[in-house]
Coordinates of C-alpha atoms in Angstrom, one line a residue:
M1366 CA 0.1 0.0 0.0
D1367 CA 1.6 3.3 -1.2
E1368 CA -1.0 5.7 0.1
N1369 CA -0.9 7.1 3.7
A1370 CA -4.0 7.5 5.6
P1371 CA -5.0 11.3 5.7
I1372 CA -4.1 12.9 8.9
A1373 CA -7.3 13.9 11.0
P1374 CA -7.6 17.7 11.6
D1375 CA -7.6 17.1 15.3
T1376 CA -4.2 15.3 15.2
Y1377 CA -1.9 18.4 15.6
L1378 CA -3.5 19.7 18.9
N1379 CA -3.9 16.3 20.4
Q1380 CA -0.3 15.2 19.6
S1381 CA 0.9 18.6 21.0
L1382 CA -1.1 18.1 24.3
Q1383 CA 0.4 14.6 24.6
V1384 CA 4.0 16.0 24.3
L1385 CA 3.2 18.4 27.1
R1386 CA 1.5 15.7 29.1
D1387 CA 4.6 13.5 28.9
S1388 CA 7.0 16.1 30.1
F1389 CA 7.6 18.4 33.2
C1390 CA 7.9 22.1 33.0
D1391 CA 6.8 25.0 35.1
G1392 CA 7.1 28.9 35.4
D1393 CA 5.6 32.1 36.4
I1394 CA 2.1 33.4 35.3
T1395 CA 2.2 36.7 33.3
E1396 CA -0.1 38.4 30.9
L1397 CA 1.4 36.1 28.1
V1398 CA 2.7 32.7 28.8
D1399 CA 3.9 30.2 26.2
F1400 CA 3.5 26.7 27.9
H1401 CA 4.2 24.8 24.8
P1402 CA 4.3 25.6 20.9
G1403 CA 0.7 26.4 20.2
L1404 CA -0.5 26.5 23.7
T1405 CA -0.5 30.0 25.4
L1406 CA -2.1 32.0 28.2
H1407 CA -3.4 35.5 27.3
A1408 CA -4.6 37.8 30.0
D1409 CA -6.1 41.2 29.9
P1410 CA -3.2 43.5 31.1
A1411 CA -5.8 45.3 33.3
L1412 CA -6.1 42.0 35.3
Q1413 CA -2.4 42.4 36.6
V1414 CA -1.9 38.6 36.7
G1415 CA 0.8 36.8 38.7
G1416 CA 1.1 33.2 40.0
H1417 CA 2.8 30.0 39.0
W1418 CA 2.0 27.2 36.6
R1419 CA 3.4 23.7 36.1
S1420 CA 2.8 20.7 33.9
P1421 CA 3.8 17.6 35.9
A1422 CA 4.2 14.4 34.0
G1423 CA 0.9 12.7 33.4
R1424 CA -1.2 16.1 33.7
L1425 CA -1.5 19.0 31.3
L1426 CA -1.5 22.1 33.4
E1427 CA -1.7 23.2 37.0
L1428 CA -2.5 27.0 37.2
E1429 CA -2.4 29.1 40.2
V1430 CA -3.4 32.6 39.0
D1431 CA -3.5 35.6 41.2
T1432 CA -5.3 38.7 40.0
F1433 CA -4.7 42.2 41.3
G1434 CA -6.7 44.3 38.8
G1435 CA -10.1 44.5 37.2
G1436 CA -9.6 43.1 33.7
S1437 CA -12.3 41.4 31.7
W1438 CA -10.6 38.2 30.1
I1439 CA -8.0 35.6 30.5
G1440 CA -7.8 32.6 28.1
L1441 CA -5.9 29.4 27.5
H1442 CA -5.4 29.4 23.7
M1443 CA -4.6 26.3 21.8
A1444 CA -3.7 26.7 18.0
L1445 CA -5.6 24.4 15.6
G1446 CA -4.1 25.8 12.3
K1447 CA -6.2 26.1 9.2
I1448 CA -9.0 23.6 9.5
D1449 CA -11.7 23.2 6.8
L1450 CA -14.7 22.0 8.5
S1451 CA -16.9 21.6 5.5
A1452 CA -16.6 17.9 5.4
F1453 CA -17.2 17.4 9.0
G1454 CA -20.4 17.3 11.2
V1455 CA -19.2 17.6 14.8
L1456 CA -16.2 19.3 16.4
G1457 CA -16.0 18.6 20.3
I1458 CA -14.0 18.5 23.3
T1459 CA -13.5 16.3 26.4
C1460 CA -11.5 17.1 29.5
R1461 CA -10.8 16.2 33.0
S1462 CA -10.2 18.9 35.6
A1463 CA -10.2 19.8 39.2
A1464 CA -10.0 22.8 41.5
P1465 CA -10.1 23.4 45.2
N1466 CA -13.1 25.6 44.9
M1467 CA -15.6 25.3 42.0
Q1468 CA -14.5 27.1 38.9
V1469 CA -16.3 27.8 35.7
I1470 CA -14.5 27.7 32.3
Q1471 CA -16.1 28.7 29.0
P1472 CA -14.8 26.8 25.9
C1473 CA -14.8 28.7 22.6
L1474 CA -13.8 27.9 19.1
R1475 CA -12.2 31.0 17.5
S1476 CA -12.0 31.2 13.8
G1477 CA -9.8 33.8 11.9
L1478 CA -11.6 35.8 9.2
E1479 CA -10.0 36.9 5.9
N1480 CA -10.4 40.5 6.8
G1481 CA -8.0 40.0 9.9
G1482 CA -10.9 39.8 12.4
F1483 CA -12.1 36.7 14.1
E1484 CA -15.5 35.1 14.9
D1485 CA -15.9 33.2 18.3
C1486 CA -18.3 30.3 18.6
F1487 CA -19.0 29.3 22.2
F1488 CA -19.8 25.7 23.4
S1489 CA -23.2 25.5 24.9
K1490 CA -21.8 23.9 28.1
R1491 CA -19.3 25.4 30.5
I1492 CA -16.6 23.3 32.1
L1493 CA -17.3 23.0 35.8
S1494 CA -14.4 22.0 38.1
Y1495 CA -14.8 20.8 41.6
P1496 CA -12.3 19.4 44.4
E1497 CA -12.9 15.8 43.1
P1498 CA -11.7 15.5 39.4
S1499 CA -14.7 15.5 37.0
S1500 CA -15.1 15.1 33.3
H1501 CA -16.7 17.3 30.7
L1502 CA -17.8 16.6 27.1
D1503 CA -19.4 19.0 24.7
A1504 CA -19.7 19.4 20.9
L1505 CA -20.6 21.8 18.3
H1506 CA -22.8 20.7 15.4
I1507 CA -21.1 22.3 12.7
D1508 CA -23.9 22.8 10.3
M1509 CA -26.0 24.4 12.9
Q1510 CA -23.6 27.2 14.0
I1511 CA -24.3 30.5 12.6
K1512 CA -21.1 32.0 13.9
L1513 CA -18.8 29.3 12.8
P1514 CA -17.3 29.6 9.2
E1515 CA -16.6 26.3 7.6
D1516 CA -13.2 27.4 6.2
A1517 CA -10.9 29.9 8.1
P1518 CA -7.3 30.9 7.6
W1519 CA -6.7 29.8 11.3
R1520 CA -8.5 28.6 14.2
E1521 CA -8.0 28.4 18.0
L1522 CA -9.6 26.4 20.9
I1523 CA -9.9 28.8 23.7
L1524 CA -10.7 28.1 27.2
F1525 CA -11.9 31.3 29.0
L1526 CA -10.8 31.2 32.6
P1527 CA -12.1 33.1 35.6
C1528 CA -11.1 36.8 36.1
H1529 CA -10.5 36.4 39.7
S1530 CA -7.6 34.7 41.6
F1531 CA -8.1 30.9 41.1
R1532 CA -6.4 27.4 41.1
W1533 CA -7.3 25.1 38.3
D1534 CA -5.8 21.6 37.3
L1535 CA -6.4 20.5 33.8
H1536 CA -5.6 16.8 33.9
D1537 CA -6.5 16.1 30.4
L1538 CA -8.0 17.6 27.2
R1539 CA -8.9 16.0 23.8
L1540 CA -10.3 17.5 20.6
F1541 CA -12.3 15.5 18.3
I1542 CA -13.6 16.3 14.7
V1543 CA -15.9 13.9 12.9

């Protein structure tokens, strides 16, 4: 057989997350943190964030974020590249997380536009994290999303985090596109 199987559009992110899951690294929280190629934290400068992060072997991220200001956003951005969704029906995420106090995380698929802007398509369910590890699953039915272009020059999966001081452990995250 001379032909290779086509690479699924979710492979890049899932493989990148696996590399992070298999390693150990840590650092300080600032308004822009590069955890791993294609995985960054962006915070509103007005939030005046601080704190510490680590990625122990077997888990993705443990975040201890302190906020000292009144900003309006902080997000964990995961690059997906140029994904044409026209041949697919569902894009979804599954994750496992925990937090000492209940935390609410809002997942979003951001698609770049040809004019340089972007369009956000929010998942219908929020990730709820509790002291005991819990699982989350949600999916976007592609053809039912008004704010989701089928083709885009770039895409990101963003997890919008709380705008107050928090601790959150992201044990695992997977993207699926079928």
